[in-house]
JSON list of C-alpha atoms in Angstrom, two decimals:
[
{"chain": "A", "resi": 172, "resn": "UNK", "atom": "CA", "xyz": [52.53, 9.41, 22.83]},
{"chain": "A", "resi": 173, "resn": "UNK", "atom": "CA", "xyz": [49.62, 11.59, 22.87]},
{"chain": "A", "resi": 174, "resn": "UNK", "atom": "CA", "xyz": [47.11, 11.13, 25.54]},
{"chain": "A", "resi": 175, "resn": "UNK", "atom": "CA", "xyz": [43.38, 12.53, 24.20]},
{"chain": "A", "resi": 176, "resn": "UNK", "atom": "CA", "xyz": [41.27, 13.66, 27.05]},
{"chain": "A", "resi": 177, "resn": "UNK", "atom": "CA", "xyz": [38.09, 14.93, 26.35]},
{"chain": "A", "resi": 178, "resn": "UNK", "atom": "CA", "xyz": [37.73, 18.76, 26.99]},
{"chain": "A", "resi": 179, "resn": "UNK", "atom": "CA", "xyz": [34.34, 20.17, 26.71]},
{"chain": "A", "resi": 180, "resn": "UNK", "atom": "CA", "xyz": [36.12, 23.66, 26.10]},
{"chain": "A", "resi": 181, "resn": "UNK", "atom": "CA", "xyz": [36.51, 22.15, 22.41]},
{"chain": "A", "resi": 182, "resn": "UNK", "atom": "CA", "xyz": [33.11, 20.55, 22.00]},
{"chain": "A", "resi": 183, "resn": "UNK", "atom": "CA", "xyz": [31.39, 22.86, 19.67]},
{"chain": "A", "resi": 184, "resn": "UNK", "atom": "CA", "xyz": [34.43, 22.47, 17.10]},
{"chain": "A", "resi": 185, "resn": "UNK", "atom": "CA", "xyz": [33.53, 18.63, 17.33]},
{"chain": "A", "resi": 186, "resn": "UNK", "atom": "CA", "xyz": [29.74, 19.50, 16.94]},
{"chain": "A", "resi": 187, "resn": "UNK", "atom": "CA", "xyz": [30.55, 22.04, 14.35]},
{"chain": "A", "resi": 188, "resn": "UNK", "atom": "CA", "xyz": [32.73, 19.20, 12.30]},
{"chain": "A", "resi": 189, "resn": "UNK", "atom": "CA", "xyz": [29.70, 17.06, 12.25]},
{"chain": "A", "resi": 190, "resn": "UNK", "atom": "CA", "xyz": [27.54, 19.50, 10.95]},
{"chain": "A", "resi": 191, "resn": "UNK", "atom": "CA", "xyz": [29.51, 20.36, 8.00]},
{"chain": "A", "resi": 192, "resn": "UNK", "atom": "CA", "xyz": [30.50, 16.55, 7.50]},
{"chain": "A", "resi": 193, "resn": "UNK", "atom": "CA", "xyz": [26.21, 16.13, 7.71]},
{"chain": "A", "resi": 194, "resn": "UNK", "atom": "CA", "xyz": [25.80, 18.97, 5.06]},
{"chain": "A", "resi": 195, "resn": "UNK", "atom": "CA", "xyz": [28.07, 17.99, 2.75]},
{"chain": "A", "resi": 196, "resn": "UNK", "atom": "CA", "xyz": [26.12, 14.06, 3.22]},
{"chain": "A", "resi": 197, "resn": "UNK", "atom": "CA", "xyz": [23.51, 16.02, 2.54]},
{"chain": "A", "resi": 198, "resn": "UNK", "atom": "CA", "xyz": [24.16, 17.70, -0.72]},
{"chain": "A", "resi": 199, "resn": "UNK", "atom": "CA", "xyz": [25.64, 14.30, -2.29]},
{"chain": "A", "resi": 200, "resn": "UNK", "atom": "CA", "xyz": [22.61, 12.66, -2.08]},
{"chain": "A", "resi": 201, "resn": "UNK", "atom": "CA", "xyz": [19.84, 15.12, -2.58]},
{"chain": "A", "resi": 202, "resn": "UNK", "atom": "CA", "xyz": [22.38, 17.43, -4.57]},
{"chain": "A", "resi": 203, "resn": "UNK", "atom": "CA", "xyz": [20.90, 20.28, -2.68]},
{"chain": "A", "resi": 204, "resn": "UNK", "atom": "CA", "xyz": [19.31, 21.67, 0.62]},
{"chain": "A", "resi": 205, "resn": "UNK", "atom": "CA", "xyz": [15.63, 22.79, -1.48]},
{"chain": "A", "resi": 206, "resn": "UNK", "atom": "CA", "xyz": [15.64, 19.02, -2.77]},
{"chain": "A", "resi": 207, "resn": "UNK", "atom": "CA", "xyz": [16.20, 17.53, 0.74]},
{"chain": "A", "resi": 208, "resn": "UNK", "atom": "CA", "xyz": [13.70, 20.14, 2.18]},
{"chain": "A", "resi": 209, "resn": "UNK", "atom": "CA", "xyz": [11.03, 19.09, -0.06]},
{"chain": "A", "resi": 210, "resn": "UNK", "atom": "CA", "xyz": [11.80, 15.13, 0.26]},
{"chain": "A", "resi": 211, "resn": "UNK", "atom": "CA", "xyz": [11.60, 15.67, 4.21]},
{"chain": "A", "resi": 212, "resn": "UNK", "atom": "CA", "xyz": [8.31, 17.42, 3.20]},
{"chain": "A", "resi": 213, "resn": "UNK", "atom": "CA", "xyz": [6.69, 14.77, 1.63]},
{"chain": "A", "resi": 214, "resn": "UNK", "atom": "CA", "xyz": [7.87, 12.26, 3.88]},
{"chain": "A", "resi": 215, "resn": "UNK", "atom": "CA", "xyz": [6.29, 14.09, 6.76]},
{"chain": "A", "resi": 216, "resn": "UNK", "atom": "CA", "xyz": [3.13, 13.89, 5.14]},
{"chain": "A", "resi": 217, "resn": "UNK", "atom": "CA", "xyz": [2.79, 10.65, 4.57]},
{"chain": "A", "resi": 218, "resn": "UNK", "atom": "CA", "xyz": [3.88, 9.29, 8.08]},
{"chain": "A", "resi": 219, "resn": "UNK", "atom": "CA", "xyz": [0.60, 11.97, 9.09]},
{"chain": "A", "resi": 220, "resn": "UNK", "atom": "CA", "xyz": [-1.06, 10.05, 6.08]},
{"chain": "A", "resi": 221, "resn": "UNK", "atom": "CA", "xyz": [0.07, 6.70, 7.31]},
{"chain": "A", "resi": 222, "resn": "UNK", "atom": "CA", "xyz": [-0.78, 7.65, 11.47]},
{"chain": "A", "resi": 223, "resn": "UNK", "atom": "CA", "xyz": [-4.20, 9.12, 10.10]},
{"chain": "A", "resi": 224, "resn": "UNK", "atom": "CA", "xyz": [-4.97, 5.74, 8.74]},
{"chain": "A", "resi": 225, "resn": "UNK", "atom": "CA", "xyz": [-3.84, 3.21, 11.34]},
{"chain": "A", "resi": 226, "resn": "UNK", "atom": "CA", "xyz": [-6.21, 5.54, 13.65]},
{"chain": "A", "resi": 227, "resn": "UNK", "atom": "CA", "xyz": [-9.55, 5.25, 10.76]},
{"chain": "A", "resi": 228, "resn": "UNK", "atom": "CA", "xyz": [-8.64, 1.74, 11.20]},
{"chain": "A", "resi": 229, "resn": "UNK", "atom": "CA", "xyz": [-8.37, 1.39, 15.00]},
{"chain": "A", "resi": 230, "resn": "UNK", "atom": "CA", "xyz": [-11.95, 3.19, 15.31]},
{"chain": "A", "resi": 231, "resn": "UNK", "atom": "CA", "xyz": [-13.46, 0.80, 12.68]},
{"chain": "A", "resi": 232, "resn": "UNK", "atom": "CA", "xyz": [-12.13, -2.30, 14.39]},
{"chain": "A", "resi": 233, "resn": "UNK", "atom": "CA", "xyz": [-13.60, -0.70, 17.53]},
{"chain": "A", "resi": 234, "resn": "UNK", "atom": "CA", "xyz": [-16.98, 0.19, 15.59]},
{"chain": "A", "resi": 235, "resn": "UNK", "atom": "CA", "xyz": [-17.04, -3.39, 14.76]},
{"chain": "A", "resi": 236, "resn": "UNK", "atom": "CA", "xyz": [-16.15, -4.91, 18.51]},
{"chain": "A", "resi": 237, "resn": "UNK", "atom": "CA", "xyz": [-19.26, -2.46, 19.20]},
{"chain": "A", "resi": 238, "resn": "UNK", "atom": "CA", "xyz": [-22.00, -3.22, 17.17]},
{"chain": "A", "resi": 239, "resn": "UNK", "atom": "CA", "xyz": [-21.06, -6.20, 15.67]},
{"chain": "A", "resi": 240, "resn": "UNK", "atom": "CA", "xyz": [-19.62, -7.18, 12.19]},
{"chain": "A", "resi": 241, "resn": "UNK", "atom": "CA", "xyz": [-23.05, -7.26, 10.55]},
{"chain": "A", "resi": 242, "resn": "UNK", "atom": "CA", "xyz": [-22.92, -3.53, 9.83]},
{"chain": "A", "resi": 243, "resn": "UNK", "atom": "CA", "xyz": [-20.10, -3.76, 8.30]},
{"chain": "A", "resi": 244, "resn": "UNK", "atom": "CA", "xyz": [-21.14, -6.62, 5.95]},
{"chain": "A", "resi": 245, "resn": "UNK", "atom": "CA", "xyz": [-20.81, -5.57, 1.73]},
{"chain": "A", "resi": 246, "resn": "UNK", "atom": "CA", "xyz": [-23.95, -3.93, 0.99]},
{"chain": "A", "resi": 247, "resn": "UNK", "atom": "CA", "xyz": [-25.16, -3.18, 4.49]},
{"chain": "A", "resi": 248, "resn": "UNK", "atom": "CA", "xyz": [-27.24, -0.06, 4.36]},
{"chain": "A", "resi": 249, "resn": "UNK", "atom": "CA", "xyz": [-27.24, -0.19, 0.39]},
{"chain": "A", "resi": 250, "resn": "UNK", "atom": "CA", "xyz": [-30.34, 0.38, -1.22]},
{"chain": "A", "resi": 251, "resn": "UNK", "atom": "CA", "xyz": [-30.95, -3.19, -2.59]},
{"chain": "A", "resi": 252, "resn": "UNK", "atom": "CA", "xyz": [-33.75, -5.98, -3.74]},
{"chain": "A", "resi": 253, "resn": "UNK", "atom": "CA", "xyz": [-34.29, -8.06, -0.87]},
{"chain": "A", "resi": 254, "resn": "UNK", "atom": "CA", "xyz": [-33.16, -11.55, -1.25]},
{"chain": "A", "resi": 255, "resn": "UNK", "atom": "CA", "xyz": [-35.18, -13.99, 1.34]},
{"chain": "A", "resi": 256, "resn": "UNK", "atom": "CA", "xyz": [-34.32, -16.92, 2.66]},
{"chain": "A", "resi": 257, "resn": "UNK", "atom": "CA", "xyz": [-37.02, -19.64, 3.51]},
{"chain": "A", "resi": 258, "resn": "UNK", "atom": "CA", "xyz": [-40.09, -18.83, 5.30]},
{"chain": "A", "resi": 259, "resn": "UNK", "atom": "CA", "xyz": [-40.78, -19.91, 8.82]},
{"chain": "A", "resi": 260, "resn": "UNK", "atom": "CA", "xyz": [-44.00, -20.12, 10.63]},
{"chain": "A", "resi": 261, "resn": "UNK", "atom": "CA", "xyz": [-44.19, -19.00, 14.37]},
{"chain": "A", "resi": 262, "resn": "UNK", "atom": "CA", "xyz": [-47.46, -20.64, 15.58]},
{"chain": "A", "resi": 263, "resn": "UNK", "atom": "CA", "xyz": [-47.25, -18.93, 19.11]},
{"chain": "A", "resi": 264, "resn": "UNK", "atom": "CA", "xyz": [-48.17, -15.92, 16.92]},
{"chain": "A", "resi": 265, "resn": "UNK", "atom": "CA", "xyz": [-49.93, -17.31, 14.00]},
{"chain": "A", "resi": 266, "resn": "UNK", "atom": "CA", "xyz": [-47.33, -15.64, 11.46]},
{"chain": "A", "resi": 267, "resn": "UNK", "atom": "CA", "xyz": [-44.76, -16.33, 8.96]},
{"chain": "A", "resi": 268, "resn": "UNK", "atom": "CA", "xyz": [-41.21, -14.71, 8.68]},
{"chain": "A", "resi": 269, "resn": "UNK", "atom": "CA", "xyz": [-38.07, -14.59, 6.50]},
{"chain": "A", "resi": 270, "resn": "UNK", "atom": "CA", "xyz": [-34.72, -13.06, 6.59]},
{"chain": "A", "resi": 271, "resn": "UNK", "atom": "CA", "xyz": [-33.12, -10.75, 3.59]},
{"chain": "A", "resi": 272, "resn": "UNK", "atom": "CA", "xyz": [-29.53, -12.95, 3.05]},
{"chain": "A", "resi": 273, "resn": "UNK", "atom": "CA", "xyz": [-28.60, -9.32, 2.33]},
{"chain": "A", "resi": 274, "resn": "UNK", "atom": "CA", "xyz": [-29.33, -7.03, 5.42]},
{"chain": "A", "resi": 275, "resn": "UNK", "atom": "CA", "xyz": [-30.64, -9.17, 7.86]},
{"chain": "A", "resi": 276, "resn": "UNK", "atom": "CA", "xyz": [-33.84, -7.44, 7.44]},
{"chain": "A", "resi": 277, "resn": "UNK", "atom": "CA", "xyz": [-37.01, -9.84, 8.89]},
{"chain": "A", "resi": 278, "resn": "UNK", "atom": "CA", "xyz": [-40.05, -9.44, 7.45]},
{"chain": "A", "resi": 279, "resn": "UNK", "atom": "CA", "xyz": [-42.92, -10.70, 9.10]},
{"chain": "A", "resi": 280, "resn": "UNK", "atom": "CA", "xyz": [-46.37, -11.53, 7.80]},
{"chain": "A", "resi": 281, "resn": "UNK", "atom": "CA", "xyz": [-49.36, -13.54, 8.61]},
{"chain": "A", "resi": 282, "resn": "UNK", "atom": "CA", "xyz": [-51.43, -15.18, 5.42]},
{"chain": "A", "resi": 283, "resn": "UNK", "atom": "CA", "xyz": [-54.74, -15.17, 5.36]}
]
């Protein structure tokens, strides 16, 4: 019957086709071309919303590969009460020392 052969002299009617039959897609479900304008708005921001995050993320995990997880401990670097541990005594130095459970912070002291 009819043989089709494809004939690029046509190809922008094909092209053309799609673009109405992606238009007219278009308007069904946003119902029209300001409501799909703003959707594709708000979706770009929050894939730069979502990309901006994965990278905060990426830097922590490399902040904490870094220094260690200690710094990044709840309460780290918060003004706080110290909370110590039990004392030890050091008798190469003659002094006594104890840890805050919080911060890590040693205090050391000799007693007289």
């Amino acid at each position: 019957m009819f043989n089709l052969i494809a004939d690029h002299r046509f190809s922008f009617v094909s092209g053309f086709h799609e673009h109405l039959q992606l238009e007219q897609r278009c308007l069904e479900v946003y119902g029209s071309k300001e409501e799909f304008e703003k959707i594709k708005e708000a979706r770009t921001v929050q894939k730069e919303t979502r990309l901006e995050k994965r990278f905060e993320k990426k830097i922590k995990e490399m902040r904490q590969q870094v220094h260690g997880s200690k710094i990044f401990k709840s309460g780290y670097g918060k003004a706080h009460d110290h909370v110590y541990g039990d004392e030890t005594y050091d008798s190469e130095k003659d002094e006594y020392w104890k840890i805050c459970k919080i911060c890590e912070y040693k205090l050391t002291y000799e007693k007289l």
